[in-house]
PDB file of C-alpha atoms in Angstrom:
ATOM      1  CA  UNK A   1       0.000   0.000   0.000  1.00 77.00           C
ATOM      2  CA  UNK A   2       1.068   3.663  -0.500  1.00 85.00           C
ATOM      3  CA  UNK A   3       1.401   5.356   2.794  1.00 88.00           C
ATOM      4  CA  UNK A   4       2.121   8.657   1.484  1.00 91.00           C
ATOM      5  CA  UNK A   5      -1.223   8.417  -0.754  1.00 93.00           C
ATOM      6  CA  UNK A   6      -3.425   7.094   2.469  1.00 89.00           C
ATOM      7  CA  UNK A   7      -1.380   9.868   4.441  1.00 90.00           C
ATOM      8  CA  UNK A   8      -2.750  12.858   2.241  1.00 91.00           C
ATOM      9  CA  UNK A   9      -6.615  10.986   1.854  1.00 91.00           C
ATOM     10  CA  UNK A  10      -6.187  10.835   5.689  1.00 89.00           C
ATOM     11  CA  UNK A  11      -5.131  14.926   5.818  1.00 89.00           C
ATOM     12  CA  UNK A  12      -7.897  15.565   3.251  1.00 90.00           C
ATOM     13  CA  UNK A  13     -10.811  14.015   5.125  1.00 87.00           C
ATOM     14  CA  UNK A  14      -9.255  15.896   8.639  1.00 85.00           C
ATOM     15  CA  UNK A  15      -9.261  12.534  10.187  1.00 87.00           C
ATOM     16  CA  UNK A  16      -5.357  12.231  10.045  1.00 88.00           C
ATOM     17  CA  UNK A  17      -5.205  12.688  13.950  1.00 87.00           C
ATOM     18  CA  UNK A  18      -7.690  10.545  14.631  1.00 88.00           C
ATOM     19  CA  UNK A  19      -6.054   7.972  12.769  1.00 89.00           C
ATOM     20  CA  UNK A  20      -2.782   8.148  14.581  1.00 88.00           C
ATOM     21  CA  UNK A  21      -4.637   7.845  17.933  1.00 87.00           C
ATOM     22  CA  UNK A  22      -6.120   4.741  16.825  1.00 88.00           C
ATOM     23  CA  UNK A  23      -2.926   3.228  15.871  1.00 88.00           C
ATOM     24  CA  UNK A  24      -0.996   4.426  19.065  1.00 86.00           C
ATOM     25  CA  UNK A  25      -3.728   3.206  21.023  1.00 88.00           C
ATOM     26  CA  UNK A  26      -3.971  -0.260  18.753  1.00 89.00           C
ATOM     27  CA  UNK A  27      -0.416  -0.841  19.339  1.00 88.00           C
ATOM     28  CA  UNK A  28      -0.390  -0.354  22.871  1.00 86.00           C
ATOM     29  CA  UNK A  29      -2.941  -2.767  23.620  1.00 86.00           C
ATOM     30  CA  UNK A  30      -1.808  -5.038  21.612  1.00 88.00           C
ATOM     31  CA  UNK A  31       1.448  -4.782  22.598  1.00 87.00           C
ATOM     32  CA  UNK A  32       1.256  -4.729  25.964  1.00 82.00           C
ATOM     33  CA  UNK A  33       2.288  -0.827  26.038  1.00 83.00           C
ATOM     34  CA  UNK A  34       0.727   1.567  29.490  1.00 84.00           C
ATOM     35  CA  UNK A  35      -1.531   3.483  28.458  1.00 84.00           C
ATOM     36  CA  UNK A  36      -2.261   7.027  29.565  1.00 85.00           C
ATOM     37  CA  UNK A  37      -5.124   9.048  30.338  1.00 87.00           C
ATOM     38  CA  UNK A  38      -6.366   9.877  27.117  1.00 86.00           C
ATOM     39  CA  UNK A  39      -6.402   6.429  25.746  1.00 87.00           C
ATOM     40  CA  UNK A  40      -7.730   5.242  28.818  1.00 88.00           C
ATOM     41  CA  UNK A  41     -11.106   7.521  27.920  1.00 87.00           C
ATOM     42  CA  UNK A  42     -10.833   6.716  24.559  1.00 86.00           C
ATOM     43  CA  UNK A  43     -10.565   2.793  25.318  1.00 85.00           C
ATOM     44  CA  UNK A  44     -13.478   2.806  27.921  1.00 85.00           C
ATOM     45  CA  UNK A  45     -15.541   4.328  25.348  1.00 82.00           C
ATOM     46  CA  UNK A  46     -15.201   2.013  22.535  1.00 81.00           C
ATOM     47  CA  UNK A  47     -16.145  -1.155  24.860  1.00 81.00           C
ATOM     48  CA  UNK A  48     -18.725   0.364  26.375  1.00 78.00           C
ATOM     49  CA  UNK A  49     -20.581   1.249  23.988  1.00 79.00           C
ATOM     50  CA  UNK A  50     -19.184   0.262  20.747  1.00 69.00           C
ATOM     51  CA  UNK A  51     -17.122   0.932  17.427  1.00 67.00           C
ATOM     52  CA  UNK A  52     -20.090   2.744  16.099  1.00 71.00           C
ATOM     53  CA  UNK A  53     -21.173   3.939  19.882  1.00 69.00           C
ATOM     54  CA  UNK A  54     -24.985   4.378  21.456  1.00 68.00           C
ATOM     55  CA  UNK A  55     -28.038   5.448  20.328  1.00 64.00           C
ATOM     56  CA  UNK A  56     -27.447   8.441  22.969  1.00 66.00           C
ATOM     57  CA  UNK A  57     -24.234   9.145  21.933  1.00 68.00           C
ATOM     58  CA  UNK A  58     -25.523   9.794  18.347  1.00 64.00           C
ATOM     59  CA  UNK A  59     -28.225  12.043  19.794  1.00 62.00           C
ATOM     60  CA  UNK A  60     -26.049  13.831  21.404  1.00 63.00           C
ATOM     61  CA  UNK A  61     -23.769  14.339  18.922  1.00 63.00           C
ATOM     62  CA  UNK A  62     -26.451  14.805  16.272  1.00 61.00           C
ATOM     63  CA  UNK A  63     -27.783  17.337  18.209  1.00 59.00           C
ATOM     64  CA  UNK A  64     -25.030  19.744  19.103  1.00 59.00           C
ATOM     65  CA  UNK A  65     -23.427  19.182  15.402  1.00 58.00           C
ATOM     66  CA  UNK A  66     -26.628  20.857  14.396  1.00 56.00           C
ATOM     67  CA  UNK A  67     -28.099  23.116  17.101  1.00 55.00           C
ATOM     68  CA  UNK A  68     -26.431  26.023  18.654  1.00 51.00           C
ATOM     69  CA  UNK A  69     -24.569  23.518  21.438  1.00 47.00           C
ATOM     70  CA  UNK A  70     -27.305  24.433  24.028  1.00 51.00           C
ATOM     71  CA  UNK A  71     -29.731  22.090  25.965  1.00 50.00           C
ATOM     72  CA  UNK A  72     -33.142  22.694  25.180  1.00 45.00           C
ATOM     73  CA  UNK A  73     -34.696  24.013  28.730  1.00 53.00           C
ATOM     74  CA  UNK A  74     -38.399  23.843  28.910  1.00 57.00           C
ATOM     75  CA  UNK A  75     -40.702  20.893  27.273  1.00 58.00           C
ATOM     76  CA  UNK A  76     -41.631  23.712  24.125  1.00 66.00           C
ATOM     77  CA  UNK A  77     -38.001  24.157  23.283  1.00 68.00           C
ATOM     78  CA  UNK A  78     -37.890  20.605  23.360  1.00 64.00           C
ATOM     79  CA  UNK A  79     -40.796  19.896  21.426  1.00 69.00           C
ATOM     80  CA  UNK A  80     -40.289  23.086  18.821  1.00 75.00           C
ATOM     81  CA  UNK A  81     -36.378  21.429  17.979  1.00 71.00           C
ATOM     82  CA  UNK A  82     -37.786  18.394  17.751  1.00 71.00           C
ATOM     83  CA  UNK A  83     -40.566  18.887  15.473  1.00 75.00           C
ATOM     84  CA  UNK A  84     -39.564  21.686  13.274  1.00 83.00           C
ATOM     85  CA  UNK A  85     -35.896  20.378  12.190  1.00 83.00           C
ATOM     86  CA  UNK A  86     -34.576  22.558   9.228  1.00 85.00           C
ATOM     87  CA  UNK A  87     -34.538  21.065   5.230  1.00 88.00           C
ATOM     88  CA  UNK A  88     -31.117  19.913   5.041  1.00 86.00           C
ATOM     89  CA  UNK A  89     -32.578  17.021   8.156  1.00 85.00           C
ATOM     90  CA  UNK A  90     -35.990  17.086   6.977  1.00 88.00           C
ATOM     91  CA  UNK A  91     -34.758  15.947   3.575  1.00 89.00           C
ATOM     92  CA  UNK A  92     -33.249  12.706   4.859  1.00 87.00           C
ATOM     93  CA  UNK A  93     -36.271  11.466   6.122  1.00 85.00           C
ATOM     94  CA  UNK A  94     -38.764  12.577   3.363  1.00 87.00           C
ATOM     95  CA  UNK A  95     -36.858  12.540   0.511  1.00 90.00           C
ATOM     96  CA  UNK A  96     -39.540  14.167  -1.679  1.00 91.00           C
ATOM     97  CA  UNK A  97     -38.163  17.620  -0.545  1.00 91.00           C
ATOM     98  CA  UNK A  98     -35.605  17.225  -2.488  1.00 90.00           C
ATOM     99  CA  UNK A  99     -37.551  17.912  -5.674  1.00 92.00           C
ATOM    100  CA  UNK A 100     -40.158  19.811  -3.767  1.00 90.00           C
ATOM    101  CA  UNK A 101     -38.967  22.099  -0.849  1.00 91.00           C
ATOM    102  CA  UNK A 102     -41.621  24.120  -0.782  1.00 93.00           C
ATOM    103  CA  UNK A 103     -43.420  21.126   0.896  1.00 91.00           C
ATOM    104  CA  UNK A 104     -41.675  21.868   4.071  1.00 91.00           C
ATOM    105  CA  UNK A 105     -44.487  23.348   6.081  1.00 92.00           C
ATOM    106  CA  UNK A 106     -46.549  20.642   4.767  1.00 91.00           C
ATOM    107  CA  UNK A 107     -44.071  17.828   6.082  1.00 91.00           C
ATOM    108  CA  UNK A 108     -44.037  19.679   9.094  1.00 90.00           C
ATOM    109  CA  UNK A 109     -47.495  19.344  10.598  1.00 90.00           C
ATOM    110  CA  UNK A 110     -47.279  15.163   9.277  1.00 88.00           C
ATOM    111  CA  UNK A 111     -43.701  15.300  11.749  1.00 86.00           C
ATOM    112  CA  UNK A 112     -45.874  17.613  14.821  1.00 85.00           C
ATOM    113  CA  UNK A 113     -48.827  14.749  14.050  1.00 85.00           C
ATOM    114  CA  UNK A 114     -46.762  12.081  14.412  1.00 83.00           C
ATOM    115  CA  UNK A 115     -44.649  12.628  17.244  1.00 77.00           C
ATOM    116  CA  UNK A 116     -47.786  13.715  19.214  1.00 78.00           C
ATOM    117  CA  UNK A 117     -49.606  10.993  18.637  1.00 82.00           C
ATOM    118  CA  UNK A 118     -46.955   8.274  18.232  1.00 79.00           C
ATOM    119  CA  UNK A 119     -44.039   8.965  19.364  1.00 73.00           C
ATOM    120  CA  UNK A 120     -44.549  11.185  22.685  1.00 68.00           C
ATOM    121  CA  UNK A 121     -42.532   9.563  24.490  1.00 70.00           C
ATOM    122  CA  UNK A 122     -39.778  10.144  22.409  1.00 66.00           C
ATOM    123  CA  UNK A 123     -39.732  13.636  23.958  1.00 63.00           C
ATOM    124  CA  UNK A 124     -39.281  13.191  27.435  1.00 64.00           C
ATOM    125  CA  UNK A 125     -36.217  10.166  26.304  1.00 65.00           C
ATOM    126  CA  UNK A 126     -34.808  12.733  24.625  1.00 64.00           C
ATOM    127  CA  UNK A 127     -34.857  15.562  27.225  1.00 62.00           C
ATOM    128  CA  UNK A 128     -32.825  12.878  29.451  1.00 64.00           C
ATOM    129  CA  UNK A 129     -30.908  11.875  27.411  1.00 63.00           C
ATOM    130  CA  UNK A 130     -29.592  15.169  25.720  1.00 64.00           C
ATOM    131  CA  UNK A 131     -27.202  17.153  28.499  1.00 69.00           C
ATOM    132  CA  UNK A 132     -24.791  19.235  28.836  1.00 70.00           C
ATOM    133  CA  UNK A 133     -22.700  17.030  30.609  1.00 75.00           C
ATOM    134  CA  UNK A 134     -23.188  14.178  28.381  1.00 75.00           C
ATOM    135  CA  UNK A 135     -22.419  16.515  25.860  1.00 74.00           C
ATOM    136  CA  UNK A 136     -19.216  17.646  27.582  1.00 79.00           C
ATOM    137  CA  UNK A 137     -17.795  13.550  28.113  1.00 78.00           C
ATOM    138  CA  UNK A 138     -18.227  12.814  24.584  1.00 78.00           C
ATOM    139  CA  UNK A 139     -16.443  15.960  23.628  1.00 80.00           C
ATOM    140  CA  UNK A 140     -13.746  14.759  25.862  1.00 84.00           C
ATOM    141  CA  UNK A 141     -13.593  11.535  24.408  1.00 82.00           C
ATOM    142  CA  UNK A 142     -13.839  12.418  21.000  1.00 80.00           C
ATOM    143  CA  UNK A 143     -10.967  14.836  21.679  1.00 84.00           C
ATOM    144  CA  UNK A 144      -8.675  12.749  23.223  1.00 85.00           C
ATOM    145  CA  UNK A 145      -9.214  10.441  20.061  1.00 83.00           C
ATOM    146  CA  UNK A 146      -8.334  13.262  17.685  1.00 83.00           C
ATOM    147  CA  UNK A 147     -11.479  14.494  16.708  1.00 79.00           C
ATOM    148  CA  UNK A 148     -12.482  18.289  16.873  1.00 73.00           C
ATOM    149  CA  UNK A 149     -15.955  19.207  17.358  1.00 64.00           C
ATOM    150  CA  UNK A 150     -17.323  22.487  16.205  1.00 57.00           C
TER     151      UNK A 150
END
């Protein structure tokens, strides 16, 4: 294999650190090697709750990535975020927007109809699950594994 040509596609996709910690950390497990701190976190993470991590985790994530990185307070700000997600998220899960944005408000009221009637619980899950502290670990993990969040 060319390791200068996986070296730049690792630079290029700005996971190049992230791929170093998972070698150093590979190797010292695998070799027997102490590890420190940061690959303690790191380590703990990925057996806990997986390669791909939780279903929290990705909310988490998900939601910060997208939101202004603050916890929703009250049950409306919950329920507003929630149910009013902008195109670019709205898109994935009704793909007919593509070709037809100006069906947003219309999608809209089926999402508000839906997760009131089906899916209320979903709300108060989410409100628990979704914290600022939560939100702080997995920034420290993700860190200490390379990866910048915004």
């Amino acid at each position: 294999m060319n390791q200068e040509y996986l070296k730049n596609q690792l630079e290029e996709l700005h996971i190049a650190a992230f791929s170093e910690q998972m070698e150093r950390l590979a190797s010292a497990c695998f070799e027997g090697q102490e590890l420190d701190e940061k690959a303690w976190l790191v380590l703990d993470y990925l057996t806990h709750t997986g390669i791909y991590g939780d279903h929290t985790t990705f909310l988490v994530t998900r939601w910060f990535w997208n939101q202004e990185k603050t916890v929703a307070q009250s049950r409306w700000d919950t329920f507003w975020n929630r149910c009013f997600l902008p195109l670019s998220m709205m898109e994935r899960r009704y793909p007919r927007l593509h070709d037809a944005p100006w069906l947003l408000p219309v999608y809209w009221v089926f999402r508000v109809v839906r997760i009131v009637c089906r899916e209320h619980y979903k709300l108060s899950a989410f409100r628990r699950e979704v914290t600022q502290e939560r939100y702080d670990h997995i920034k420290k993990v993700y860190s200490a594994a390379g990866i910048e969040m915004r």
